[in-house]
Coordinates of C-alpha atoms and ligand atoms in Angstrom, one line a residue:
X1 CA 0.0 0.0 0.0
X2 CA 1.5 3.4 -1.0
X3 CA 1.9 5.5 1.9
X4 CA 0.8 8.9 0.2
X5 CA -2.2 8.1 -1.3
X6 CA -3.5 5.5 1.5
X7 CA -5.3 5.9 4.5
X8 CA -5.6 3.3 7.5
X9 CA -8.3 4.0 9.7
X10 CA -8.5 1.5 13.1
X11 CA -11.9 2.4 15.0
X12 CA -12.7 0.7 18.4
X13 CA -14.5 0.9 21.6
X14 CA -10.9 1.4 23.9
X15 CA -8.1 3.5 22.4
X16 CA -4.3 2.7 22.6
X17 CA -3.7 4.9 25.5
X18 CA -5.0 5.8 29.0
X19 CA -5.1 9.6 29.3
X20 CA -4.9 11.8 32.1
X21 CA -4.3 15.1 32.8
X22 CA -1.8 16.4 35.9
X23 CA -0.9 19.6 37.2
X24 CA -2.6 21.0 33.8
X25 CA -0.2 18.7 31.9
X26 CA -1.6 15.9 29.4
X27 CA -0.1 12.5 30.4
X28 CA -0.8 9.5 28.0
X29 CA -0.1 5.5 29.1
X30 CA -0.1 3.3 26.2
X31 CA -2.5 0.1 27.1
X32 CA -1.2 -3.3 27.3
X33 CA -4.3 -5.6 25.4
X34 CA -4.0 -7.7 22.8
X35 CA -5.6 -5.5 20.7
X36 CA -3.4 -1.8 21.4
X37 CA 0.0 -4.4 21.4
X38 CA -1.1 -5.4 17.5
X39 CA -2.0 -1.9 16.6
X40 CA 1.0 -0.4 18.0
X41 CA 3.1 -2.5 16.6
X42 CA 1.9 -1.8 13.0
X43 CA 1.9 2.4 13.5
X44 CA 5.8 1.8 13.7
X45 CA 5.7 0.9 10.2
X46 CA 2.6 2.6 8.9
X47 CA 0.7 6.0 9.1
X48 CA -2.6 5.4 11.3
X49 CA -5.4 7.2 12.6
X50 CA -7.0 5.9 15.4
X51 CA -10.7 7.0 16.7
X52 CA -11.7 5.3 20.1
X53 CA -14.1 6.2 22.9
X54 CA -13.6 8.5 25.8
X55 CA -13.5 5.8 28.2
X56 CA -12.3 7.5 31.7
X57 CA -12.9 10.5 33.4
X58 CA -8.8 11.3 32.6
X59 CA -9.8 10.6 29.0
X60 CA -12.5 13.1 29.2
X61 CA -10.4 15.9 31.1
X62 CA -7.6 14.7 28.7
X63 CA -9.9 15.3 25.6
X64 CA -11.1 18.9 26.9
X65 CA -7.9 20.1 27.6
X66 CA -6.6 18.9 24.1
X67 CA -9.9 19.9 22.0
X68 CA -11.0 17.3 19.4
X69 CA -9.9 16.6 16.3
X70 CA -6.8 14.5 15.7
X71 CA -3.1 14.6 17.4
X72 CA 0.0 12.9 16.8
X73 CA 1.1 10.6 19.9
X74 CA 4.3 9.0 19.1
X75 CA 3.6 7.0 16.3
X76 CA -0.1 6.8 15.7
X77 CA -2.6 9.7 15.0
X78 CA -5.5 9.8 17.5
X79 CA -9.0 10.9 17.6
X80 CA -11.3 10.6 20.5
X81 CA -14.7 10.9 20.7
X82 CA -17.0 11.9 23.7
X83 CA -20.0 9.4 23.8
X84 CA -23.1 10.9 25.9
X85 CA -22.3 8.9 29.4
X86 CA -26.4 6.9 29.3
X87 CA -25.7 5.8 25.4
X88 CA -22.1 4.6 26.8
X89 CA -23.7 2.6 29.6
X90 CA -26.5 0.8 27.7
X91 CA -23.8 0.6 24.7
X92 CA -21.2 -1.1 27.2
X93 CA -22.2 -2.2 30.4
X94 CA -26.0 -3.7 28.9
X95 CA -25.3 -4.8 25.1
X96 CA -21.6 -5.5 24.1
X97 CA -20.8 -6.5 28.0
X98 CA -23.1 -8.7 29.2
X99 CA -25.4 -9.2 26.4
X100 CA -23.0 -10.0 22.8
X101 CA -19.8 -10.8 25.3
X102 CA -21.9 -13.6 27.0
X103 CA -23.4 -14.9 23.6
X104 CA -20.3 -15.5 21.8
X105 CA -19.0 -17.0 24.5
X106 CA -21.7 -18.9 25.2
X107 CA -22.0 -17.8 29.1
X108 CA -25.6 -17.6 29.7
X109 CA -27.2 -19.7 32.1
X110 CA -30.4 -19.4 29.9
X111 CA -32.7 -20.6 32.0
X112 CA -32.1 -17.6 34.0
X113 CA -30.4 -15.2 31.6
X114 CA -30.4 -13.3 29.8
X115 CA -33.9 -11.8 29.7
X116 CA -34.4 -9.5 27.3
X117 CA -36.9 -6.7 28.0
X118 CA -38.1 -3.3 27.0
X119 CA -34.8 -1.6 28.5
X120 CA -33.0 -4.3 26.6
X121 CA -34.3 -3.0 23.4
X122 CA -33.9 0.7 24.2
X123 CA -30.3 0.1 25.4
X124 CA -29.3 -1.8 21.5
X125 CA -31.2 1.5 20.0
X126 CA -30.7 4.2 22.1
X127 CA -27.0 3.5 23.4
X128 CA -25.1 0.6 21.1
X129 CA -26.8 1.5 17.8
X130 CA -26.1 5.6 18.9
X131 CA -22.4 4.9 19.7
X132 CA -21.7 3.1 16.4
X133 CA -23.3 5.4 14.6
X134 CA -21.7 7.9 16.6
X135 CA -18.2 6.3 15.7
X136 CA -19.4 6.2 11.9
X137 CA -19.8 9.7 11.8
X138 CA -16.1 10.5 13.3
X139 CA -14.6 8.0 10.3
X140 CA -16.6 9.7 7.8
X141 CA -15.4 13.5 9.2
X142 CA -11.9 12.3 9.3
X143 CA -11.6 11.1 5.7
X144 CA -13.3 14.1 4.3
X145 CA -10.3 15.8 3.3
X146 CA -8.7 12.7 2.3
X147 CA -7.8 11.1 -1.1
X148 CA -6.8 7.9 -2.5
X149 CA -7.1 4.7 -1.0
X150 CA -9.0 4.5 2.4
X151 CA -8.8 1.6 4.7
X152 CA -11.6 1.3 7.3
X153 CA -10.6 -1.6 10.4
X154 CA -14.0 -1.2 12.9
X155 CA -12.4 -3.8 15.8
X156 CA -14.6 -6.2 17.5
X157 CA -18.2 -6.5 18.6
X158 CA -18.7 -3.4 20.1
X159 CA -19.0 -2.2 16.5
X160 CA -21.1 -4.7 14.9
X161 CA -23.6 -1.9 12.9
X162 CA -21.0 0.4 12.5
X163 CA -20.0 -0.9 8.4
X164 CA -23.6 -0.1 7.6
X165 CA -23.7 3.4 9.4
X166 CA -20.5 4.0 7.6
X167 CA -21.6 2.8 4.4
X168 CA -24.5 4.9 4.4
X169 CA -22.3 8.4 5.2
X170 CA -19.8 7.7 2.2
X171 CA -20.9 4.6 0.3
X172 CA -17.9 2.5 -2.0
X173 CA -15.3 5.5 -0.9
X174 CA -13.9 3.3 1.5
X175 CA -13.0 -0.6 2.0
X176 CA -14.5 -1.6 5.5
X177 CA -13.1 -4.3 6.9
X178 CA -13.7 -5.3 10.5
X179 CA -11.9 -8.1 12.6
X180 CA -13.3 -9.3 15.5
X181 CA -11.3 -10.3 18.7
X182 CA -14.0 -12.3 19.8
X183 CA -15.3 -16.2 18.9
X184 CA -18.3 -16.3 16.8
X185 CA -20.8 -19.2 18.3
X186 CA -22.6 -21.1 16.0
X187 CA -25.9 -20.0 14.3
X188 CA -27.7 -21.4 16.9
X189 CA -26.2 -19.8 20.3
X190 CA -27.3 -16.6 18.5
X191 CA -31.2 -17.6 18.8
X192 CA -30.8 -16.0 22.3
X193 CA -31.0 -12.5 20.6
X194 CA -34.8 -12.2 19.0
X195 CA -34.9 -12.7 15.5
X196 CA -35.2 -8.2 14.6
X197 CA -32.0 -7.7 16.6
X198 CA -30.0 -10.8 14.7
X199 CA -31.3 -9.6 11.5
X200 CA -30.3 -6.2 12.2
X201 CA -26.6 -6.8 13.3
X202 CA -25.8 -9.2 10.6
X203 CA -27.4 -6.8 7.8
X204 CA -25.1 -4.2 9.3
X205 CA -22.0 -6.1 9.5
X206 CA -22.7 -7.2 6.0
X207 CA -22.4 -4.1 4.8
X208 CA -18.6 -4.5 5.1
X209 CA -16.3 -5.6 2.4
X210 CA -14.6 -8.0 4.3
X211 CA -14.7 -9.8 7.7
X212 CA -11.5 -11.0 9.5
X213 CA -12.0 -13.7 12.2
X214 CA -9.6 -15.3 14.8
X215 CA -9.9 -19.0 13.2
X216 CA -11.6 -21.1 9.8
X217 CA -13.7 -21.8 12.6
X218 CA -15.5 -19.3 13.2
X219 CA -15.7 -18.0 9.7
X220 CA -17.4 -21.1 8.8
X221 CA -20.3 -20.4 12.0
X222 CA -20.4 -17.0 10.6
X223 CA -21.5 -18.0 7.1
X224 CA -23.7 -20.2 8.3
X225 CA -25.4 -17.3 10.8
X226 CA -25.7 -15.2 7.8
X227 CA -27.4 -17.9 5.8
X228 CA -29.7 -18.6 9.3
X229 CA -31.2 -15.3 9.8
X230 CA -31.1 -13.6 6.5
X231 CA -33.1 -15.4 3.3
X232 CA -31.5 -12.9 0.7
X233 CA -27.9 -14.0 1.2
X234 CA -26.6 -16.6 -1.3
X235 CA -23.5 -18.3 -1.2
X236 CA -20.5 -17.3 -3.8
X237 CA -17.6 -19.2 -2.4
X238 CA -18.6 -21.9 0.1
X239 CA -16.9 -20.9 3.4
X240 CA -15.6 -17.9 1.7
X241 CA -18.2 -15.6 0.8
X242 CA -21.5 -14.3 -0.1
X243 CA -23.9 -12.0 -1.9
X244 CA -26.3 -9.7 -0.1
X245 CA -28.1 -6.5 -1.7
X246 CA -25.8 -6.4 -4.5
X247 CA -22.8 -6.7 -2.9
X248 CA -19.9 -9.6 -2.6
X249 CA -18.4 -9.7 1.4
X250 CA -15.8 -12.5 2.1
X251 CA -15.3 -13.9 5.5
X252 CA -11.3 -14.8 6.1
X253 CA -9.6 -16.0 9.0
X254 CA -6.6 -13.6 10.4
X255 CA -5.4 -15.6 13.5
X256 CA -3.9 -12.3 15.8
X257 CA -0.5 -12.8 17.3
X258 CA 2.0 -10.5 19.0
X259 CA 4.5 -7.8 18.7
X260 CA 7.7 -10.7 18.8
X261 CA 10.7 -8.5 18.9
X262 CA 9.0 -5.5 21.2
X263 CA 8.4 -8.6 23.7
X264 CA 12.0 -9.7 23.7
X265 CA 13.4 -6.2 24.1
X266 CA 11.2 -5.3 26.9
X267 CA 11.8 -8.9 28.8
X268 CA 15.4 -7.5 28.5
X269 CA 14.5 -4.2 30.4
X270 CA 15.6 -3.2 34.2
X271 CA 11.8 -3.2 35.2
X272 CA 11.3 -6.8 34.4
X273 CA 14.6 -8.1 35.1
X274 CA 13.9 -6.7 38.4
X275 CA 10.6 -8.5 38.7
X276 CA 12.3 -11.6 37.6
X277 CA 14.7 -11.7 40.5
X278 CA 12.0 -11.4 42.8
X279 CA 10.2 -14.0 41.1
X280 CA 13.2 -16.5 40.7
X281 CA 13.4 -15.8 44.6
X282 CA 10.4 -17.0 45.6
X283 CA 9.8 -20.1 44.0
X284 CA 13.3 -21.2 44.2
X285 CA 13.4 -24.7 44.2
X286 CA 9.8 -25.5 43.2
X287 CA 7.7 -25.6 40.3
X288 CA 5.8 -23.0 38.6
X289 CA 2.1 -22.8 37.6
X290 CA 1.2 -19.8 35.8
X291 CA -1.9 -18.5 34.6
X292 CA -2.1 -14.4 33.3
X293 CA -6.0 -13.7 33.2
X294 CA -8.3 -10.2 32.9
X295 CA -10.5 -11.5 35.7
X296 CA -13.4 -13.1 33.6
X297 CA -16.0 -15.6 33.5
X298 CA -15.2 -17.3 29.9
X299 CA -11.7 -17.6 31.3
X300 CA -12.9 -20.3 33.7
X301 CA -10.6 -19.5 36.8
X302 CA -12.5 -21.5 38.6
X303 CA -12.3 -24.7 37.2
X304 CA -8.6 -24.1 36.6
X305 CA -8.3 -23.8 40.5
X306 CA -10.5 -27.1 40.7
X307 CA -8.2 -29.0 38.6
X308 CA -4.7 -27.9 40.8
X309 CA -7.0 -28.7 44.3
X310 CA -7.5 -31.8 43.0
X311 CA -4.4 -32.6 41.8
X312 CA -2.8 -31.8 45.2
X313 CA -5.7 -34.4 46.7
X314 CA -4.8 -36.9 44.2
X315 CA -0.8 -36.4 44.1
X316 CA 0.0 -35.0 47.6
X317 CA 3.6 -35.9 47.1
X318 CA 3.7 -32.6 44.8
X319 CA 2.7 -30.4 48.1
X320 CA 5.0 -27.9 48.9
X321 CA 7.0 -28.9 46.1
X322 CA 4.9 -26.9 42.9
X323 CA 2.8 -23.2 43.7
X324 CA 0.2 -21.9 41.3
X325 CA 0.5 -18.2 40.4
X326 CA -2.6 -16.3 39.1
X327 CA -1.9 -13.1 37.6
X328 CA -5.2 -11.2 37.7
X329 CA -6.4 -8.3 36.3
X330 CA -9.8 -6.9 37.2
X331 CA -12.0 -5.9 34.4
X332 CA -15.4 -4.7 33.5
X333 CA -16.7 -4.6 37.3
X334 CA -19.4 -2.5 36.7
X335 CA -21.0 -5.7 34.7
X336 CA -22.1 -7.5 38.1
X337 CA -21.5 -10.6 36.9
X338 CA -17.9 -10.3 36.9
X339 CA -18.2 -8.6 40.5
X340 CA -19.3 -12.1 41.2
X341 CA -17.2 -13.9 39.9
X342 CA -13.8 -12.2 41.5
X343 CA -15.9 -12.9 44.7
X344 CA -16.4 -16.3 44.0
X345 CA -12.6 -16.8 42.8
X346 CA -11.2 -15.4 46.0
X347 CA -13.6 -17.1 48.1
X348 CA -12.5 -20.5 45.9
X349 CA -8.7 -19.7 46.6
X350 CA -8.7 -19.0 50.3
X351 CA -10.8 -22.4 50.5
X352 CA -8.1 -23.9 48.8
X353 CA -5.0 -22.2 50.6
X354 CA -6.9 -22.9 53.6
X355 CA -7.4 -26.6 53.6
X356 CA -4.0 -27.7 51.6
X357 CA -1.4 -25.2 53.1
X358 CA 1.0 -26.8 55.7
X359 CA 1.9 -23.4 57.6
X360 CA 4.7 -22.0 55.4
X361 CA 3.7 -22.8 51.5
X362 CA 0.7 -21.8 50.0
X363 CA -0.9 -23.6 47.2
X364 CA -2.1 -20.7 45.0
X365 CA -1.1 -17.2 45.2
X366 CA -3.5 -14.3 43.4
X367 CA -1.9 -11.5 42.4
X368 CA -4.4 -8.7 41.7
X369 CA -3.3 -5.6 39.1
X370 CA -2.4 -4.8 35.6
X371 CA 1.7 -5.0 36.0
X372 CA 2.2 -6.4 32.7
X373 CA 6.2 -6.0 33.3
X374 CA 5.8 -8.8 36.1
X375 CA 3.9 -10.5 33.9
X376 CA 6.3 -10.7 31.4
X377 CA 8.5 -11.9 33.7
X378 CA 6.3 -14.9 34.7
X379 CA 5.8 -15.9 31.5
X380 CA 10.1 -16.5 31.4
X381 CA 9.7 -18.4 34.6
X382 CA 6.5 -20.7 34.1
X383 CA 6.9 -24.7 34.1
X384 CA 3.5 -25.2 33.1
X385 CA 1.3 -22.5 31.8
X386 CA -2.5 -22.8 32.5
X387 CA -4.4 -21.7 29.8
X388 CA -8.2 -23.2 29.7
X389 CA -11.2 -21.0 28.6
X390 CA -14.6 -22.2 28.1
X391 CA -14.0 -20.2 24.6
X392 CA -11.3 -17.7 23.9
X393 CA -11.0 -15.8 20.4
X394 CA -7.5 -16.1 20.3
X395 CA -5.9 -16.2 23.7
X396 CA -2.1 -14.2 23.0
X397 CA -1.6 -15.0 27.0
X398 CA -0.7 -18.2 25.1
X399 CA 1.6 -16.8 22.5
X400 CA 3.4 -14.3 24.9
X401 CA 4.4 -17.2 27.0
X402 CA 5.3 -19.5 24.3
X403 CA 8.1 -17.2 23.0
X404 CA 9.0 -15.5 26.4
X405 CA 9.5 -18.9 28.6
X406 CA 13.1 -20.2 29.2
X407 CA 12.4 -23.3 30.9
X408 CA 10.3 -25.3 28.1
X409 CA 7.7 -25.2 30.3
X410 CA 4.7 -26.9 29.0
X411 CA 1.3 -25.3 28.0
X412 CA -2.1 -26.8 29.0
X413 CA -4.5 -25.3 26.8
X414 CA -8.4 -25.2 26.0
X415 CA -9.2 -26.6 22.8
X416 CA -11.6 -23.7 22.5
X417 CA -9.4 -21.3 22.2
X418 CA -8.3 -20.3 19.6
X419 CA -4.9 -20.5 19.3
X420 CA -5.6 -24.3 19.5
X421 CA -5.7 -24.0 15.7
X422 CA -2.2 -23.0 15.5
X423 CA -0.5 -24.6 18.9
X424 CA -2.4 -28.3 18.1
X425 CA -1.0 -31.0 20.1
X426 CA 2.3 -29.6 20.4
X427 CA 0.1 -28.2 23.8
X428 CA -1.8 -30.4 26.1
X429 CA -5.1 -29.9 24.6
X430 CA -8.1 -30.2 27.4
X431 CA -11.9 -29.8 27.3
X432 CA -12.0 -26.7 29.3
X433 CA -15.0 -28.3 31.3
X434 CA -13.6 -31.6 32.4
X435 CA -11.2 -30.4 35.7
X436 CA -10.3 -34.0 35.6
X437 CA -8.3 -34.1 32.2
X438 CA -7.4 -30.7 33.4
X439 CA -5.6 -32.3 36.9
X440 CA -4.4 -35.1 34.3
X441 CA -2.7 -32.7 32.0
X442 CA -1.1 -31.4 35.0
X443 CA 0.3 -34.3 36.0
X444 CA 2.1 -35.1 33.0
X445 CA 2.9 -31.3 31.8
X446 CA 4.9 -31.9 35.9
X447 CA 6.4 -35.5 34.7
X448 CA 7.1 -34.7 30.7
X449 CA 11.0 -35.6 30.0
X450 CA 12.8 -32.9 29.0
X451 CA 13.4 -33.9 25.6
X452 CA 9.8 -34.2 24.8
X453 CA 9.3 -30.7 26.5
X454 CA 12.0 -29.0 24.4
X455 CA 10.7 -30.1 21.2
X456 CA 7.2 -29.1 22.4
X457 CA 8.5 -25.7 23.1
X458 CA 10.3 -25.4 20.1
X459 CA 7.3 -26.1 17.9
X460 CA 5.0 -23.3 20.0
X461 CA 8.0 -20.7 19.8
X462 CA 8.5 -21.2 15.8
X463 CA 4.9 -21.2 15.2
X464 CA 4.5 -18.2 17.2
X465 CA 7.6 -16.6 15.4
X466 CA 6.4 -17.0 11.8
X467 CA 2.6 -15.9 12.3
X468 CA 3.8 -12.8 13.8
X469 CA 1.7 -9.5 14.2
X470 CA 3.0 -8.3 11.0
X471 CA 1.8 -11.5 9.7
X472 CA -1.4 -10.9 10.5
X473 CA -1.6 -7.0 9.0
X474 CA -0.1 -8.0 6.1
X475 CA -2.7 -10.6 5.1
X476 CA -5.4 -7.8 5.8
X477 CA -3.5 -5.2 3.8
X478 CA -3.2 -7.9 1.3
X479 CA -6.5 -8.6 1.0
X480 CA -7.8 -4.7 0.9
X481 CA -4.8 -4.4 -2.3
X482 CA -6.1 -7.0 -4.3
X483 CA -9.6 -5.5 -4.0
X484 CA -8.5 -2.2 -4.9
X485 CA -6.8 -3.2 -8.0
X486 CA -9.8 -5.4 -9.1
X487 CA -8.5 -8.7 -8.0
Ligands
G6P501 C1 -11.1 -8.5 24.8 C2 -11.8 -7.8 23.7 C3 -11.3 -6.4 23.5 C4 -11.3 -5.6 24.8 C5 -10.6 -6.4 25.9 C6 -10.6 -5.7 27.2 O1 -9.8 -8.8 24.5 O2 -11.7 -8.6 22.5 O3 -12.1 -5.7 22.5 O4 -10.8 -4.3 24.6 O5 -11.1 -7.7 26.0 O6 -11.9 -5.5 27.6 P1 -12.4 -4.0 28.0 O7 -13.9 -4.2 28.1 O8 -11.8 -3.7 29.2 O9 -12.1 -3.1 26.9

């Protein structure tokens, strides 16, 4: 893509930086998701403009002290926009987070939840369709004054009816091609939303030119979503691509990864060598455990707990001789379901640590925080990494430790993440709901001969190494190029 006469546009609910504002002073924090690490590490390379949310109140003072419109940060360009705090709420903490969130993830304990009433409905019109459309407009200001090529990238579900918002401001100006972060269930788990609302969101997104997806997966139970709730779209491609109201939209699997080299260097930093040392410190002599988490219910703490208490049951020989170390970070607690569950994690642990501790060890340690430095100096130190969602779109927890871990530790993962379609069985695959193949895996990730676990962690580090975040832009950019010169 020429850099003069191309535009890349990234649009997403959270930005890549925190702001703040100090002693009249604007501060900025770059974020440490998946998401703002890809990003990031493309802007190094490539001029992009990236239009988020005004999430915090320091975003807010940040954005009134700075006026809106776009500024240069580093290497990105950055727009924020200031949603009306009720359309944010329904928007976030109703629709994306519970409501989609807990869909594609398949979370709902339906005979309970979710119900879906009159507030339901206002909150998807008056607060999640709003924002996108909200969102739409800032794209279509921005590229006003802009020629050549334009490359639209809406991320994730919090931006599902944006393409047809957009579509509708400037029509075939631009390419739009969202990616979403997130797995997409099969047509069925969708029935929870009412037909209107399914029909709605998968018109929208098919206003786009092309959708990226985390795995063949789940562009395959896309297709056959679209086909499920809208009669008028006909197959072109099987598992590649349809027709709808005169228009041709591929679906394509982009599996994310990470920023490789940025990684390495920053493992190499004082900060985290210092973390290290404290780390090599205290489990000196014993075996590691790790698992690096946001604290959240498709991540299935809980039964990754389970599996280690029983484990220590079954094999009490390892007491005292392995520790389990949760890296936690707290998210979305204004979504009271994920109140509940850090409750019901803590209350699990200091079950645990009460019944199987002998005075001086401790079975499981939680550390609470966002200190990705420490966590990057984890991931050098783990023997076994933990890794078992009920459903995960990608899960770069995963890749981060496969390329950061000096001790071939072994990786138990969840065959529904999905970086179980690039790791295979050179991980421990488990079902994430059986905590006894779970404790199993344990056992022999503990017992593997080294051999076995150096070639295991070769194969995770190499695959990790060639599918690469720049990998994963370039196959986007790719695709968009080949479009715009008629391929
Ligand atoms: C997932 C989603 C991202 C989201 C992140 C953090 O990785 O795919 O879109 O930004 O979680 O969640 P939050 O609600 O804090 O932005």
């Amino acid at each position: 893509m020429d850099k003069q006469s191309s535009h890349i546009l990234v649009v997403s609910n959270r930005g890549p930086f925190s702001f703040s504002v100090r002693d009249g002073e604007p501060h900025a924090v770059r974020g440490s998701g998946g998401l703002v690490t890809a990003i990031s590490a493309i802007a190094r390379q490539r001029e992009i403009l990236w239009i988020s949310c005004a999430l915090s109140k320091g975003d807010r003072e940040w954005l009134h002290l700075m006026g809106e419109g776009v500024h240069n940060l580093g290497d990105m360009s950055i727009r924020l926009v200031q949603p009306d705090a009720g359309q944010y709420h329904d928007y976030y903490n109703v629709i994306s987070n519970p409501l989609l969130w807990f869909v594609q993830h398949q979370l709902h304990d339906t005979p309970r939840l979710p119900i879906i009433d009159e507030s339901t409905w206002q909150a998807w019109s008056g607060g999640y369709a709003a924002i996108n459309r909200q969102l739409a407009e800032a794209v279509a200001e921005s590229i006003q004054s802009l020629e050549g090529q334009i490359l639209v990238l809406p991320q994730d579900y919090h931006l599902y009816l944006l393409p047809r918002f957009l579509r509708e401001l400037v029509g075939d100006r631009v390419i739009i091609q969202p990616f979403l972060h997130i797995p997409w269930p099969s047509a069925d788990a969708w029935r929870v939303l009412p037909l209107a609302m399914r029909h709605e969101l998968i018109d929208a997104m098919l206003h786009a030119d092309r959708i990226g997806f985390q795995t063949e997966r789940d562009t395959r139970r896309f297709l056959q979503t679209c086909v499920d709730v809208l009669p008028d779209v006909r197959v072109i491609k099987p598992w590649r691509s349809v027709a709808y109201k005169g228009r041709e939209i591929d679906a394509v699997p982009y599996p994310i990864s990470i920023d490789v080299d940025y990684l390495e260097e920053r493992c190499d930093s004082p900060e985290v060598q210092q973390h290290l040392d404290l780390l090599k410190n205290q489990y000196a002599g014993r075996k590691l455990i790790l698992r690096v988490d946001r604290v959240e219910p498709s991540k299935n703490i809980l039964r990754g707990f389970i599996a280690f208490q029983n484990f220590l049951l079954v094999h009490p020989e390892y007491r005292g001789h392995v520790d389990m170390l949760a890296l936690l970070v707290p998210s979305r607690t204004e979504v009271s379901e994920y109140r509940r569950y850090l409750r019901e994690l803590m209350a699990l642990v200091g079950e645990i640590n009460a019944t199987l501790s002998d005075g001086e060890w401790e079975p499981i340690r939680v550390l609470l925080g966002n200190n990705y430095d420490r966590a990057i100096a984890a991931f050098a130190l783990y023997d076994v990494l933990l890794i078992n969602p009920l459903a995960d779109g990608m899960n770069l927890v995963a890749k981060e430790g496969a390329v950061l871990n000096r001790k071939d530790g072994v990786v138990i993962l969840s065959e529904e993440a999905g970086v179980a379609e690039g790791f295979g069985d050179a991980a421990l695959l488990v079902s994430p709901y059986d905590v006894y193949g779970t404790r199993e895996a344990i056992r022999q990730a503990l017992d593997m001969p080294d051999a076995e676990k150096h070639e295991r962690a070769a194969k995770l580090r190499e695959h990790v190494r060639k599918n690469d975040i720049h990998y994963w832009f370039r196959c986007q950019l790719e695709d968009a190029e080949k479009q715009w010169s008629g391929g």
